[in-house]
């Protein structure tokens, strides 16, 4: 190879003139002699390989970015959602299932976070209960869910009555959920005031299963009456109301409320969409345990999150997914039974009302 040919070969190989050799450079390469031509061919092959490597690197980078966006194994937060925070809320949602004496004494085990400040007030509704306390300086309300999940799923498949709710325009919500909230509402509001978080205060809200549905209604109602919902993490929530309710809920709590779903939990698929029910935003979906990461879906009904599993009859085989959120036992399991002293000291104040006994917790 002569000096001129070698120079052309080096120029094309390194891309010193430009990232892509010009036609004149290619012609010079071809005319510079066989040795230079072979060098040019070799240089071109090197460039192509570099381009392939660069392209593959970009594709891999994009794939990694997409994985992180959709909830890779190392992702622990996205937007306002924080996984560590969700774990705390899951414990508190599970605590609502524990016995009243244990709640009032705040001795229910790992679910009773030490950062919760006594007194703990317990409200008893038609079929569930809730507790109110202060947590990290703000009011906290945690709603218990049903303890018979399989029966609830079957009931919600058929019991699909919607009631008008005056708190938002054209809103219709599940009749049973609304009745449960109304049975708790006065006690919840009084208890918040009693722990120093009356109307005008910032509060946090959580619930699991039916408790999550009650929580959603409580959030709207309390916000309308002056409370500020600072954080809300709800787990295994069924559909609560119609599209107008879902829309109003999203507008009221655009960045503070998260509806966490888990794998094939059947409860999140009832009541059916075909009866005019629609989920609220924002959904955070875990396909497995915490280590598998999560996916955030901002659309109410999508097959990207829990909607990919919507065969309720088959999903009923996976009720364990409803009992386990954030790797925590969100049902009655995991509650430490109250001590005898707590049972005595925290007994109900029983008041006879006619032939019935009204249990009021103070």
Short mmCIF file of C-alpha atoms in Angstrom, two decimals:
data_model
loop_
_atom_site.label_atom_id
_atom_site.label_comp_id
_atom_site.label_asym_id
_atom_site.label_seq_id
_atom_site.Cartn_x
_atom_site.Cartn_y
_atom_site.Cartn_z
CA UNK A 1 0.00 0.00 0.00
CA UNK A 2 1.38 3.46 -0.86
CA UNK A 3 1.26 6.39 1.57
CA UNK A 4 -1.73 8.04 -0.11
CA UNK A 5 -3.70 4.80 -0.02
CA UNK A 6 -2.86 4.25 3.63
CA UNK A 7 -3.97 7.79 4.47
CA UNK A 8 -7.30 7.28 2.75
CA UNK A 9 -7.77 3.96 4.55
CA UNK A 10 -7.05 5.54 7.94
CA UNK A 11 -9.38 8.48 7.17
CA UNK A 12 -12.29 6.18 6.32
CA UNK A 13 -11.61 3.81 9.22
CA UNK A 14 -11.47 6.49 11.89
CA UNK A 15 -14.16 8.68 10.45
CA UNK A 16 -11.88 11.72 10.85
CA UNK A 17 -13.52 13.56 7.94
CA UNK A 18 -17.10 12.70 8.87
CA UNK A 19 -19.11 9.93 10.48
CA UNK A 20 -19.90 8.50 7.04
CA UNK A 21 -17.31 8.39 4.19
CA UNK A 22 -18.18 10.58 1.23
CA UNK A 23 -18.53 9.25 -2.34
CA UNK A 24 -15.24 10.90 -3.26
CA UNK A 25 -13.49 9.15 -0.39
CA UNK A 26 -14.92 5.84 -1.56
CA UNK A 27 -13.74 6.52 -5.14
CA UNK A 28 -10.28 7.44 -3.88
CA UNK A 29 -10.22 4.19 -1.91
CA UNK A 30 -11.14 2.20 -4.99
CA UNK A 31 -8.57 3.93 -7.19
CA UNK A 32 -5.69 3.88 -4.78
CA UNK A 33 -4.66 0.33 -5.56
CA UNK A 34 -5.60 -3.12 -4.42
CA UNK A 35 -3.82 -2.84 -1.08
CA UNK A 36 -5.63 0.37 -0.20
CA UNK A 37 -8.92 -1.09 -1.36
CA UNK A 38 -8.50 -4.08 0.95
CA UNK A 39 -7.71 -1.71 3.81
CA UNK A 40 -10.81 0.33 3.01
CA UNK A 41 -12.95 -2.81 2.99
CA UNK A 42 -11.51 -3.79 6.36
CA UNK A 43 -12.13 -0.29 7.72
CA UNK A 44 -15.71 -0.37 6.45
CA UNK A 45 -16.31 -3.66 8.18
CA UNK A 46 -14.95 -2.21 11.40
CA UNK A 47 -17.31 0.77 11.11
CA UNK A 48 -20.27 -1.48 10.51
CA UNK A 49 -19.43 -3.58 13.54
CA UNK A 50 -19.10 -0.44 15.66
CA UNK A 51 -22.49 0.76 14.40
CA UNK A 52 -24.05 -2.63 15.23
CA UNK A 53 -22.56 -2.57 18.73
CA UNK A 54 -23.77 1.00 19.26
CA UNK A 55 -27.26 0.12 18.03
CA UNK A 56 -27.48 -2.94 20.25
CA UNK A 57 -26.32 -0.85 23.21
CA UNK A 58 -29.03 1.72 22.57
CA UNK A 59 -31.67 -1.00 22.30
CA UNK A 60 -30.53 -2.59 25.54
CA UNK A 61 -30.50 0.79 27.26
CA UNK A 62 -34.04 1.45 26.07
CA UNK A 63 -35.15 -1.97 27.27
CA UNK A 64 -33.63 -1.38 30.70
CA UNK A 65 -35.31 2.03 30.88
CA UNK A 66 -38.64 0.48 29.94
CA UNK A 67 -38.17 -2.21 32.55
CA UNK A 68 -37.49 0.41 35.22
CA UNK A 69 -40.49 2.45 34.11
CA UNK A 70 -42.77 -0.58 34.32
CA UNK A 71 -41.40 -1.68 37.67
CA UNK A 72 -38.13 -3.50 37.57
CA UNK A 73 -36.79 -5.45 40.49
CA UNK A 74 -34.79 -2.50 41.83
CA UNK A 75 -37.55 0.09 41.52
CA UNK A 76 -38.84 1.24 44.90
CA UNK A 77 -40.64 4.46 43.97
CA UNK A 78 -42.26 6.18 41.02
CA UNK A 79 -43.82 9.61 41.05
CA UNK A 80 -45.43 9.95 44.46
CA UNK A 81 -45.66 6.20 45.10
CA UNK A 82 -43.09 4.85 47.56
CA UNK A 83 -42.81 1.13 48.14
CA UNK A 84 -41.45 1.43 51.68
CA UNK A 85 -44.34 3.71 52.54
CA UNK A 86 -46.84 1.28 51.02
CA UNK A 87 -45.46 -1.48 53.27
CA UNK A 88 -46.20 0.66 56.33
CA UNK A 89 -49.73 1.36 55.12
CA UNK A 90 -50.28 -2.34 54.43
CA UNK A 91 -49.40 -3.13 58.04
CA UNK A 92 -51.84 -0.49 59.26
CA UNK A 93 -54.57 -1.75 56.93
CA UNK A 94 -54.02 -5.25 58.31
CA UNK A 95 -54.13 -3.97 61.88
CA UNK A 96 -57.78 -2.98 61.40
CA UNK A 97 -58.64 -6.72 61.43
CA UNK A 98 -57.21 -7.21 64.91
CA UNK A 99 -59.30 -7.48 68.07
CA UNK A 100 -60.66 -4.25 69.54
CA UNK A 101 -58.86 -4.62 72.90
CA UNK A 102 -55.55 -5.20 71.12
CA UNK A 103 -56.12 -2.13 68.95
CA UNK A 104 -57.02 0.11 71.85
CA UNK A 105 -53.99 -1.08 73.81
CA UNK A 106 -51.99 -0.99 70.54
CA UNK A 107 -50.56 -4.43 71.21
CA UNK A 108 -51.60 -6.26 68.04
CA UNK A 109 -48.06 -7.29 67.06
CA UNK A 110 -45.99 -6.20 64.05
CA UNK A 111 -49.01 -4.55 62.45
CA UNK A 112 -49.19 -2.09 65.32
CA UNK A 113 -46.43 0.26 64.22
CA UNK A 114 -44.66 1.93 67.16
CA UNK A 115 -44.90 5.30 65.40
CA UNK A 116 -48.68 5.37 65.98
CA UNK A 117 -49.55 7.56 68.94
CA UNK A 118 -52.26 6.57 71.43
CA UNK A 119 -55.10 6.92 72.12
CA UNK A 120 -56.48 4.59 69.48
CA UNK A 121 -60.21 4.99 68.89
CA UNK A 122 -62.22 2.11 67.40
CA UNK A 123 -65.47 2.59 65.50
CA UNK A 124 -67.86 -0.30 64.86
CA UNK A 125 -70.01 -0.22 61.73
CA UNK A 126 -72.72 -2.46 60.32
CA UNK A 127 -70.35 -5.26 59.30
CA UNK A 128 -66.79 -3.95 59.81
CA UNK A 129 -64.84 -1.64 62.06
CA UNK A 130 -62.19 1.06 61.71
CA UNK A 131 -59.63 2.64 64.00
CA UNK A 132 -58.51 6.24 64.33
CA UNK A 133 -55.25 7.47 65.83
CA UNK A 134 -52.39 9.85 65.16
CA UNK A 135 -49.45 8.66 63.12
CA UNK A 136 -46.33 10.73 62.61
CA UNK A 137 -48.18 13.79 63.83
CA UNK A 138 -51.26 13.47 61.58
CA UNK A 139 -54.62 11.78 61.90
CA UNK A 140 -54.92 8.23 60.56
CA UNK A 141 -58.02 6.23 59.64
CA UNK A 142 -57.74 2.52 58.82
CA UNK A 143 -60.76 0.51 57.63
CA UNK A 144 -61.23 -3.20 58.17
CA UNK A 145 -62.37 -5.42 55.31
CA UNK A 146 -64.58 -8.46 55.27
CA UNK A 147 -63.32 -11.73 56.72
CA UNK A 148 -65.18 -13.98 54.27
CA UNK A 149 -63.54 -13.13 50.95
CA UNK A 150 -64.94 -15.94 48.86
CA UNK A 151 -68.50 -15.10 49.88
CA UNK A 152 -67.85 -11.40 49.23
CA UNK A 153 -66.64 -12.07 45.70
CA UNK A 154 -69.68 -14.16 44.93
CA UNK A 155 -72.00 -11.54 46.43
CA UNK A 156 -70.41 -8.70 44.49
CA UNK A 157 -70.80 -10.60 41.24
CA UNK A 158 -74.57 -10.49 41.68
CA UNK A 159 -75.29 -7.70 44.16
CA UNK A 160 -74.60 -4.73 41.92
CA UNK A 161 -77.02 -2.08 43.13
CA UNK A 162 -75.86 1.49 42.56
CA UNK A 163 -77.10 4.38 44.69
CA UNK A 164 -76.97 8.06 43.78
CA UNK A 165 -74.56 10.02 45.94
CA UNK A 166 -75.05 13.74 46.26
CA UNK A 167 -71.41 14.51 47.05
CA UNK A 168 -70.37 14.54 43.38
CA UNK A 169 -72.17 15.23 40.13
CA UNK A 170 -73.89 12.19 38.60
CA UNK A 171 -72.04 9.91 41.02
CA UNK A 172 -73.46 6.49 41.75
CA UNK A 173 -71.75 4.16 44.19
CA UNK A 174 -72.27 0.61 45.42
CA UNK A 175 -75.21 0.61 47.84
CA UNK A 176 -73.59 -1.76 50.33
CA UNK A 177 -70.33 0.17 50.47
CA UNK A 178 -72.19 3.44 50.99
CA UNK A 179 -74.27 1.97 53.81
CA UNK A 180 -71.11 0.69 55.50
CA UNK A 181 -69.46 4.12 55.31
CA UNK A 182 -72.56 5.85 56.67
CA UNK A 183 -72.62 3.43 59.61
CA UNK A 184 -69.07 4.51 60.51
CA UNK A 185 -69.03 8.16 59.47
CA UNK A 186 -70.14 9.93 62.65
CA UNK A 187 -67.82 7.90 64.85
CA UNK A 188 -64.90 8.46 62.47
CA UNK A 189 -65.39 12.23 62.44
CA UNK A 190 -65.81 12.43 66.23
CA UNK A 191 -62.76 10.23 66.78
CA UNK A 192 -60.61 12.36 64.47
CA UNK A 193 -61.60 15.41 66.49
CA UNK A 194 -60.87 13.56 69.73
CA UNK A 195 -57.30 12.72 68.67
CA UNK A 196 -56.64 16.30 67.60
CA UNK A 197 -57.31 15.98 63.87
CA UNK A 198 -60.67 17.65 63.41
CA UNK A 199 -62.02 19.22 60.23
CA UNK A 200 -59.35 21.31 58.54
CA UNK A 201 -56.58 18.88 59.48
CA UNK A 202 -54.42 16.77 57.19
CA UNK A 203 -55.04 13.04 57.56
CA UNK A 204 -53.94 9.71 56.11
CA UNK A 205 -56.30 6.92 55.07
CA UNK A 206 -55.93 3.22 54.32
CA UNK A 207 -57.99 0.07 53.98
CA UNK A 208 -58.03 -3.42 52.54
CA UNK A 209 -60.74 -5.22 50.57
CA UNK A 210 -64.17 -3.89 51.61
CA UNK A 211 -62.20 -1.56 53.88
CA UNK A 212 -60.50 -0.10 50.81
CA UNK A 213 -63.89 0.59 49.22
CA UNK A 214 -65.11 2.23 52.43
CA UNK A 215 -61.87 4.20 52.53
CA UNK A 216 -62.53 5.64 49.05
CA UNK A 217 -65.97 6.86 50.08
CA UNK A 218 -64.59 8.22 53.34
CA UNK A 219 -61.93 10.17 51.47
CA UNK A 220 -64.50 11.95 49.32
CA UNK A 221 -66.85 12.60 52.22
CA UNK A 222 -64.19 13.83 54.64
CA UNK A 223 -62.56 16.02 51.99
CA UNK A 224 -65.94 17.63 51.29
CA UNK A 225 -66.24 18.39 55.01
CA UNK A 226 -62.90 20.12 55.35
CA UNK A 227 -60.33 17.41 55.95
CA UNK A 228 -57.23 17.33 53.72
CA UNK A 229 -56.22 13.86 52.52
CA UNK A 230 -52.43 13.92 52.55
CA UNK A 231 -51.79 10.22 51.77
CA UNK A 232 -53.95 7.23 50.91
CA UNK A 233 -52.77 3.69 50.12
CA UNK A 234 -55.56 1.15 49.63
CA UNK A 235 -55.14 -2.56 48.95
CA UNK A 236 -57.29 -5.08 47.06
CA UNK A 237 -60.05 -2.56 46.43
CA UNK A 238 -63.19 -3.67 44.57
CA UNK A 239 -64.85 -1.28 42.13
CA UNK A 240 -66.68 1.33 44.19
CA UNK A 241 -68.85 3.32 41.81
CA UNK A 242 -69.56 4.45 38.27
CA UNK A 243 -67.34 6.36 35.84
CA UNK A 244 -68.49 9.73 37.21
CA UNK A 245 -67.44 8.72 40.71
CA UNK A 246 -64.08 7.47 39.43
CA UNK A 247 -63.56 10.72 37.55
CA UNK A 248 -64.45 12.89 40.54
CA UNK A 249 -62.20 10.82 42.80
CA UNK A 250 -59.27 11.21 40.42
CA UNK A 251 -59.76 14.97 40.24
CA UNK A 252 -59.89 15.27 44.03
CA UNK A 253 -56.84 13.10 44.76
CA UNK A 254 -54.60 13.28 41.68
CA UNK A 255 -51.26 12.47 43.30
CA UNK A 256 -51.89 11.23 46.84
CA UNK A 257 -54.03 8.11 46.37
CA UNK A 258 -52.77 4.69 45.27
CA UNK A 259 -54.87 1.59 44.65
CA UNK A 260 -52.50 -1.35 45.07
CA UNK A 261 -53.37 -4.65 43.36
CA UNK A 262 -51.67 -8.04 43.61
CA UNK A 263 -51.37 -10.69 40.91
CA UNK A 264 -54.64 -12.64 40.52
CA UNK A 265 -56.55 -11.20 43.47
CA UNK A 266 -60.18 -11.80 42.44
CA UNK A 267 -61.68 -9.05 44.63
CA UNK A 268 -60.37 -6.27 42.39
CA UNK A 269 -62.52 -7.55 39.49
CA UNK A 270 -65.87 -7.09 41.22
CA UNK A 271 -68.46 -5.68 40.88
CA UNK A 272 -68.23 -6.25 37.10
CA UNK A 273 -67.67 -3.42 34.62
CA UNK A 274 -70.74 -4.62 32.75
CA UNK A 275 -72.89 -3.19 35.56
CA UNK A 276 -71.47 0.33 35.04
CA UNK A 277 -68.74 0.11 37.69
CA UNK A 278 -65.29 1.58 37.09
CA UNK A 279 -62.09 1.57 39.13
CA UNK A 280 -60.49 4.71 40.52
CA UNK A 281 -56.93 5.74 39.75
CA UNK A 282 -53.99 5.31 40.28
CA UNK A 283 -53.31 1.57 40.18
CA UNK A 284 -50.02 0.08 41.37
CA UNK A 285 -49.82 -3.56 40.29
CA UNK A 286 -47.53 -6.21 41.77
CA UNK A 287 -47.32 -9.38 39.71
CA UNK A 288 -45.39 -11.11 42.46
CA UNK A 289 -43.73 -10.14 45.71
CA UNK A 290 -41.84 -6.92 46.38
CA UNK A 291 -38.66 -8.14 44.71
CA UNK A 292 -40.39 -8.47 41.34
CA UNK A 293 -41.19 -4.77 41.19
CA UNK A 294 -44.41 -3.07 40.21
CA UNK A 295 -46.24 -1.47 37.31
CA UNK A 296 -48.11 1.81 37.57
CA UNK A 297 -51.26 2.25 35.46
CA UNK A 298 -52.88 5.66 35.25
CA UNK A 299 -55.81 4.40 33.18
CA UNK A 300 -58.74 3.10 35.20
CA UNK A 301 -59.26 -0.19 33.37
CA UNK A 302 -56.30 -1.61 31.49
CA UNK A 303 -54.90 -5.04 30.70
CA UNK A 304 -51.42 -3.84 31.59
CA UNK A 305 -52.07 -4.16 35.32
CA UNK A 306 -54.50 -6.41 37.23
CA UNK A 307 -56.88 -6.31 34.27
CA UNK A 308 -54.76 -8.94 32.55
CA UNK A 309 -56.33 -11.43 35.00
CA UNK A 310 -60.07 -10.95 34.79
CA UNK A 311 -61.46 -14.48 34.85
CA UNK A 312 -63.12 -14.30 38.25
CA UNK A 313 -64.02 -17.98 38.42
CA UNK A 314 -60.37 -18.92 37.86
CA UNK A 315 -59.03 -16.09 40.03
CA UNK A 316 -60.98 -17.45 42.98
CA UNK A 317 -58.30 -20.12 43.15
CA UNK A 318 -55.88 -17.32 44.06
CA UNK A 319 -57.57 -15.84 47.12
CA UNK A 320 -54.18 -15.98 48.84
CA UNK A 321 -53.16 -13.07 46.59
CA UNK A 322 -55.88 -11.04 48.31
CA UNK A 323 -54.55 -11.90 51.75
CA UNK A 324 -50.97 -10.90 50.99
CA UNK A 325 -50.13 -7.32 50.06
CA UNK A 326 -46.66 -5.81 50.15
CA UNK A 327 -45.44 -9.16 51.58
CA UNK A 328 -47.63 -8.44 54.62
CA UNK A 329 -50.61 -10.35 56.00
CA UNK A 330 -53.41 -7.91 55.30
CA UNK A 331 -56.22 -10.01 56.81
CA UNK A 332 -56.78 -11.37 60.30
CA UNK A 333 -53.65 -13.51 60.11
CA UNK A 334 -50.73 -12.00 61.93
CA UNK A 335 -52.77 -10.28 64.63
CA UNK A 336 -51.47 -10.95 68.12
CA UNK A 337 -54.35 -11.85 70.48
CA UNK A 338 -54.94 -9.31 73.24
CA UNK A 339 -53.77 -10.09 76.75
CA UNK A 340 -56.37 -10.74 79.41
CA UNK A 341 -55.56 -7.44 81.09
CA UNK A 342 -56.15 -5.61 77.80
CA UNK A 343 -59.45 -7.43 77.33
CA UNK A 344 -60.62 -6.25 80.72
CA UNK A 345 -59.31 -2.72 80.61
CA UNK A 346 -60.45 -2.08 77.06
CA UNK A 347 -63.89 -3.67 77.25
CA UNK A 348 -66.82 -2.27 75.31
CA UNK A 349 -69.12 0.25 76.86
CA UNK A 350 -72.34 -1.69 76.30
CA UNK A 351 -75.50 0.32 76.13
CA UNK A 352 -78.90 -1.26 75.79
CA UNK A 353 -80.96 0.24 73.00
CA UNK A 354 -84.34 -1.47 72.95
CA UNK A 355 -83.79 -5.19 72.58
CA UNK A 356 -80.47 -4.73 70.80
CA UNK A 357 -77.04 -4.04 72.22
CA UNK A 358 -75.17 -1.10 70.74
CA UNK A 359 -71.44 -1.45 71.22
CA UNK A 360 -69.80 1.94 71.42
CA UNK A 361 -66.05 2.24 71.72
CA UNK A 362 -64.76 5.27 73.57
#
